[in-house]
Structures are given as structure tokens and as C-alpha cells.
Coordinates of C-alpha atoms in Angstrom, one line a residue:
Chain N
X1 CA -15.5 9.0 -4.1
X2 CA -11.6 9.7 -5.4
X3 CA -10.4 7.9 -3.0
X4 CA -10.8 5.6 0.1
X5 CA -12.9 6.3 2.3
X6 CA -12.8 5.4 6.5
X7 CA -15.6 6.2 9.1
X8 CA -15.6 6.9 11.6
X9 CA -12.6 8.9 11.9
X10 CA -12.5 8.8 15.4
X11 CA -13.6 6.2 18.0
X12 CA -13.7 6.4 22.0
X13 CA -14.8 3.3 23.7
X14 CA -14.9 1.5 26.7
X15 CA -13.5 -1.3 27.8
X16 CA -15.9 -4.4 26.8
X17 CA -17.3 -2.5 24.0
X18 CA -18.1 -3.7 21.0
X19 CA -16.7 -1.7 18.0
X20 CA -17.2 -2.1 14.0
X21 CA -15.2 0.4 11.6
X22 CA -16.3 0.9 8.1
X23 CA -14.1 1.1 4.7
X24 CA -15.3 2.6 1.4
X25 CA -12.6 1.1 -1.0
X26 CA -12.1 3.2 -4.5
X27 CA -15.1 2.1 -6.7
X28 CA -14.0 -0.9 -8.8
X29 CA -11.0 -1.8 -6.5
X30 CA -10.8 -5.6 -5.8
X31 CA -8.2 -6.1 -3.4
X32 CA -9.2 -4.8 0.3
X33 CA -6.7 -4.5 3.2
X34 CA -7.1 -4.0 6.8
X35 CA -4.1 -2.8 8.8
X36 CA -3.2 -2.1 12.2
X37 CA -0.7 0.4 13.3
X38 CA 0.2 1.0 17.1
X39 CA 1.4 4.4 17.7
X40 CA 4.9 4.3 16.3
X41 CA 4.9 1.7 14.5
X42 CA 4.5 0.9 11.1
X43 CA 1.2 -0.5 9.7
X44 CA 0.9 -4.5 10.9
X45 CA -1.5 -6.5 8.0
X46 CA -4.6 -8.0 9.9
X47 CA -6.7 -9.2 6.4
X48 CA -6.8 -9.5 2.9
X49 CA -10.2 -9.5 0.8
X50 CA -10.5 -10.2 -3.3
X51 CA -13.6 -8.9 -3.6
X52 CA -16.1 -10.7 -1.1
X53 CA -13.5 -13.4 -0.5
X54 CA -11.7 -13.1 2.7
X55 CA -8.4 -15.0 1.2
X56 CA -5.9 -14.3 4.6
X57 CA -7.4 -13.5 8.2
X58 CA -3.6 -14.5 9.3
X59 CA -3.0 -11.9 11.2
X60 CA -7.0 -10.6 13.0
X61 CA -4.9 -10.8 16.5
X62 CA -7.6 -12.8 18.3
X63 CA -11.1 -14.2 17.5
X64 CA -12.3 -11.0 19.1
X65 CA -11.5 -9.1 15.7
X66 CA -13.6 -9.9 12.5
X67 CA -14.1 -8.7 9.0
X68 CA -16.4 -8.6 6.5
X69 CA -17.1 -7.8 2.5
X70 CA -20.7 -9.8 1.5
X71 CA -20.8 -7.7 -1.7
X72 CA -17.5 -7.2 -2.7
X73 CA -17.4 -3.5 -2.1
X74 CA -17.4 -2.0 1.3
X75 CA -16.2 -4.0 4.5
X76 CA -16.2 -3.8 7.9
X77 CA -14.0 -4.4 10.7
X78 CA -15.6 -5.6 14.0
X79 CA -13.8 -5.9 17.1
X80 CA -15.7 -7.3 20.0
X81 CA -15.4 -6.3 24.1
X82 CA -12.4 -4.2 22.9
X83 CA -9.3 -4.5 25.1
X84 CA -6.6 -1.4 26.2
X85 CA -4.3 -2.8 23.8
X86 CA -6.7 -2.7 20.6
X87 CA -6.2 0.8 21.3
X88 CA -4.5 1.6 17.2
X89 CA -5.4 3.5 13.9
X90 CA -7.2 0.8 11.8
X91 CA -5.8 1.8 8.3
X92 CA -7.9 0.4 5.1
X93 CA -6.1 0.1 2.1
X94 CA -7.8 -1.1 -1.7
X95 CA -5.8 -2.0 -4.9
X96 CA -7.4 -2.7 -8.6
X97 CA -6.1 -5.7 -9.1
X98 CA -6.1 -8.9 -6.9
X99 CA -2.8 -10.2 -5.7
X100 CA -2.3 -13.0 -7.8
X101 CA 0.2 -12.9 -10.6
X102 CA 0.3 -9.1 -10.1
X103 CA 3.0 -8.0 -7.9
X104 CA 3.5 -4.7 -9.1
X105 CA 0.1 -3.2 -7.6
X106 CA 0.6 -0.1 -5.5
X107 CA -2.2 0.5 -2.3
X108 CA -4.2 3.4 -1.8
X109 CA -4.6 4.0 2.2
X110 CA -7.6 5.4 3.9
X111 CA -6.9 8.2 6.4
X112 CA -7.8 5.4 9.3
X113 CA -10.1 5.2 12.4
X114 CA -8.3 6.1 15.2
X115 CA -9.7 3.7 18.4
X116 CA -9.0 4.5 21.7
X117 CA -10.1 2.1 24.6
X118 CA -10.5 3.7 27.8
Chain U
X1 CA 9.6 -10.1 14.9
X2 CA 10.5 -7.2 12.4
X3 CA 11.4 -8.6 8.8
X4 CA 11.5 -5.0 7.6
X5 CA 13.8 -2.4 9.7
X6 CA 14.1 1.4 9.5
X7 CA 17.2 2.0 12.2
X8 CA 17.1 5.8 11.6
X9 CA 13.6 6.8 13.6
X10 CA 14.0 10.8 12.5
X11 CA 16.3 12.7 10.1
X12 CA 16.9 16.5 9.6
X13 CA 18.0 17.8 6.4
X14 CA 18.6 20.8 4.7
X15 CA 16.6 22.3 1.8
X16 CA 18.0 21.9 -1.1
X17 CA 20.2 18.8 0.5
X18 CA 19.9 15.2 -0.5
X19 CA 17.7 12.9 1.8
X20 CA 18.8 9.5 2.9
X21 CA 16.5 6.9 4.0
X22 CA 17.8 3.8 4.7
X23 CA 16.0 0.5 5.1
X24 CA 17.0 -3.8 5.6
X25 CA 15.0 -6.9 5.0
X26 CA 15.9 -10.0 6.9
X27 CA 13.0 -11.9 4.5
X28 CA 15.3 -13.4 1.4
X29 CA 11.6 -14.4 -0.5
X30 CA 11.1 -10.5 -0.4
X31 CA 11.1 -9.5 -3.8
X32 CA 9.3 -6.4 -3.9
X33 CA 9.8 -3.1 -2.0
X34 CA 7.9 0.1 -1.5
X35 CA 8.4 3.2 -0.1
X36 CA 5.1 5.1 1.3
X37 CA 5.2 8.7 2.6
X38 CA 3.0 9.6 5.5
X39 CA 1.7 13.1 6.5
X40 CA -0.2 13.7 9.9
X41 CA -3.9 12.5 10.1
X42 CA -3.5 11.0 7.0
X43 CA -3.2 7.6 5.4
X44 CA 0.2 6.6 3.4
X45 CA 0.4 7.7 -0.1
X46 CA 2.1 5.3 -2.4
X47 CA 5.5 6.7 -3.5
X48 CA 7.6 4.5 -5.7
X49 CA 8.8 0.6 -5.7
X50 CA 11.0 -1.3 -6.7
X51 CA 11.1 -5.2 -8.2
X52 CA 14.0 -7.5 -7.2
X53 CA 15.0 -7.8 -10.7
X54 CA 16.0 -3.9 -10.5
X55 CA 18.8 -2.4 -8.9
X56 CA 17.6 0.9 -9.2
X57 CA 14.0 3.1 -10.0
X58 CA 14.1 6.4 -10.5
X59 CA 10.7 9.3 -10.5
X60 CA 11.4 12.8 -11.0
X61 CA 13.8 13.8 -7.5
X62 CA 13.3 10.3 -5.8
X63 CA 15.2 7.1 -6.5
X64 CA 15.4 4.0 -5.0
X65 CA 18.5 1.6 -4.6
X66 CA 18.2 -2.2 -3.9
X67 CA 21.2 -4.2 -2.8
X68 CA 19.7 -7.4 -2.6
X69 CA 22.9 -9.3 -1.6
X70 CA 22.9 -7.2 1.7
X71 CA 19.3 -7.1 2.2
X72 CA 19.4 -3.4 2.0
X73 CA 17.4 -0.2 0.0
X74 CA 17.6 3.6 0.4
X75 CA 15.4 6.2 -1.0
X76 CA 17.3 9.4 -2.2
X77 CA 15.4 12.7 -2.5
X78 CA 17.4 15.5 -4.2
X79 CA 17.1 18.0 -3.9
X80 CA 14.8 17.8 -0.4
X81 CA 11.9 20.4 -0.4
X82 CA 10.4 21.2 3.1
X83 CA 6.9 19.6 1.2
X84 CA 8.7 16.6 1.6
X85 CA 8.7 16.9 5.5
X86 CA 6.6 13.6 6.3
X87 CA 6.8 10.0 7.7
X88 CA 8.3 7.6 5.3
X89 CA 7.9 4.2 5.8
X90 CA 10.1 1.7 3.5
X91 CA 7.9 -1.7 3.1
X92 CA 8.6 -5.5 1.1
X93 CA 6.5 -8.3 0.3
X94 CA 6.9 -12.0 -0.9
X95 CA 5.8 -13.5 -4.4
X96 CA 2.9 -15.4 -2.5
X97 CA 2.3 -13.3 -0.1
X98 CA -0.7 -10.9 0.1
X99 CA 0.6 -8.6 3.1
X100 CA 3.3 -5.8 3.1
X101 CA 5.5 -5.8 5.6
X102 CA 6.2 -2.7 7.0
X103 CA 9.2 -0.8 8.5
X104 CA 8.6 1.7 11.5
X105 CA 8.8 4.5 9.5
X106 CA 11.6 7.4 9.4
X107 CA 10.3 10.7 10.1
X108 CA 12.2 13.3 8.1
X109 CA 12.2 17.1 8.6
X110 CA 13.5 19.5 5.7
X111 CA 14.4 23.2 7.0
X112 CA 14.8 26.0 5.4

């Protein structure tokens, strides 16, 4: 597709539930991002991927949250027994080039899951 | 704690008008600065940056301004277009870094 692409678009679950949230990054694309943003707030980094390499997890808020890319292409974020407070719009974000010695890359942003924990 | 800060949560302007947004940076290894504009149910859209060598980067009716010895940028939009209604959100990163750092966002309102 033209551009990054998030499902699903919405997501109810309970508390306990486990919960995995797909990105379609632009074809080609070799940076990945995963963001968090609490409702308002700005967008909070969780991971970076260069292509199936998961080069910062920094900020995955607990070992409850976990991300994937085996081939490079599309990833997925998995949260497991989801808490109240993961309650957020997971944004995905993808970039052509990787970070390194490239500063001047600009991020193309998904429309985002929006997860509600009941 | 917030290395990126947007102290102005909403701002109303007047067609035609010139559009402030304001934005600081505690982070001295910042050297690169975004600005991202948000519309509702929709992800941020990329909208123009600026390097720490500059001082100033202009695109059609937005500019940005860097002050780096007060931590500071603005975006200018002139003249404002009721289009331009959305969520912007001002964002830095380091020269090692992979994450942006993002501001809260200023939620901006042309009228009529």
C-alpha cells in the first residue's frame, strides 16, 4: 500500500487479555517504530527495528510488552494480560533509511490501534 | 520527565493571521527537530525539520526558527488557513539516538 498500514484499528479487551497489534510498514522501508501515546500526550518511543533487528526495546514499559519483525517487513506488537493503564493508541511509524549516519530521515505514521482495557 | 515541552496546549487564530507555535528542549545533544501535524483518527504527518547547524528552514507558508542557545523553536504559519486547524506536535532527537522525543502537542484552531 502508499502508506503505513495499522490493524486493527480498534481494540476492546479485558483485563488479563492478551493483545498483539499488527504494522504494515511502506514497502522497502527499513526503519520500524513503535510508539505509545496516552491520551493527551505526545507519542512516547517503545521500539526501534532495522529491518528484522530489534536495535532499542528501551522503552517496551514492562516485560509484558513485546515486538517482533522475523522478516524484516511487517511487525507485531504483543502485550500480554493487558493492564488499565496500557489503555493508549499504539502508533507505528517506518522510515527508508536506518538511523545510522542519517539524521535527516522524516517518519511516516500509521493511523494507530486504539486499545482500550476494560 | 519531559525533554521536549509545548507550554501552549491550544491556540486560536484568525484566517489569514500568522500562527505561533512555540516549543523548548531541555536535551543540549538534541540536534534535530521536527514538527509533525496531527488531524483526528489519524497518524502524524511529517511537516518540516530543522538541523542544529540551521537557524532557520523555510517550505512554502511554514518556517521554522531554532535558537539553540535558549533551547527554544517556533513554527510560523502565514498566512493560517482553517486546513491547517490540527494537532501539532514539535519533536527533537539526539545524534545517537534512534527515538524522537515528543512534545504534548499544541492544538491550533483557525476561524474564519
Amino acid at each position: 500500500g502508499a502508506g503505513v498500514s495499522q490493524s486493527p484499528r480498534y481494540k476492546v479487551a479485558k483485563r488479563g487479555q492478551d493483545v498483539a497489534l499488527r504494522c504494515d510498514p511502506i514497502s522497502g522501508h527499513v526503519s520500524l517504530f513503535w510508539y505509545q501515546q496516552a491520551l493527551g500526550q505526545g507519542p512516547e518511543f517503545l521500539t526501534y527495528f532495522q529491518n528484522e533487528a530489534q536495535l532499542d526495546k528501551s522503552g517496551l514499559p514492562s516485560d509484558r510488552f513485546f515486538a517482533e519483525r522475523p522478516e524484516g517487513s511487517v511487525s507485531t506488537l504483543k502485550i500480554q494480560r493487558t493492564q488499565q493503564e496500557d489503555s493508549a493508541v499504539y502508533l507505528c511509524a517506518s522510515s527508508l533509511v536506518g538511523t545510522s549516519g542519517a539524521t535527516n530521515e522524516k517518519l511516516f505514521f500509521g493511523s494507530g490501534t486504539q486499545l482500550s482495557v476494560l | 520527565d519531559q525533554q521536549v515541552k509545548q507550554n501552549s496546549p491550544s491556540l486560536s487564530v484568525q484566517e489569514g493571521r500568522i500562527s505561533i507555535l512555540n516549543c523548548d528542549y531541555t536535551n543540549s545533544m538534541f540536534d534535530y527537530f521536527l514538527w509533525y501535524k496531527k488531524y483526528p483518527a489519524e497518524g502524524p504527518t511529517f511537516l518540516i525539520s530543522i538541523s542544529s547547524i540551521k537557524d532557520k528552514n523555510e517550505d512554502g507558508r511554514f518556517t521554522v526558527f531554532l535558537n539553540k542557545s535558549a533551547k527554544h523553536l517556533s513554527l510560523h504559519i502565514v498566512p493560517s488557513q482553517p486546513g491547517d486547524s490540527a494537532v501539532y506536535f514539535c519533536a527533537a532527537r539526539g545524534n545517537s539516538g534512534y527515538a524522537l522525543n515528543f512534545g504534548k502537542g499544541t492544538s491550533l484552531l483557525v476561524t474564519p
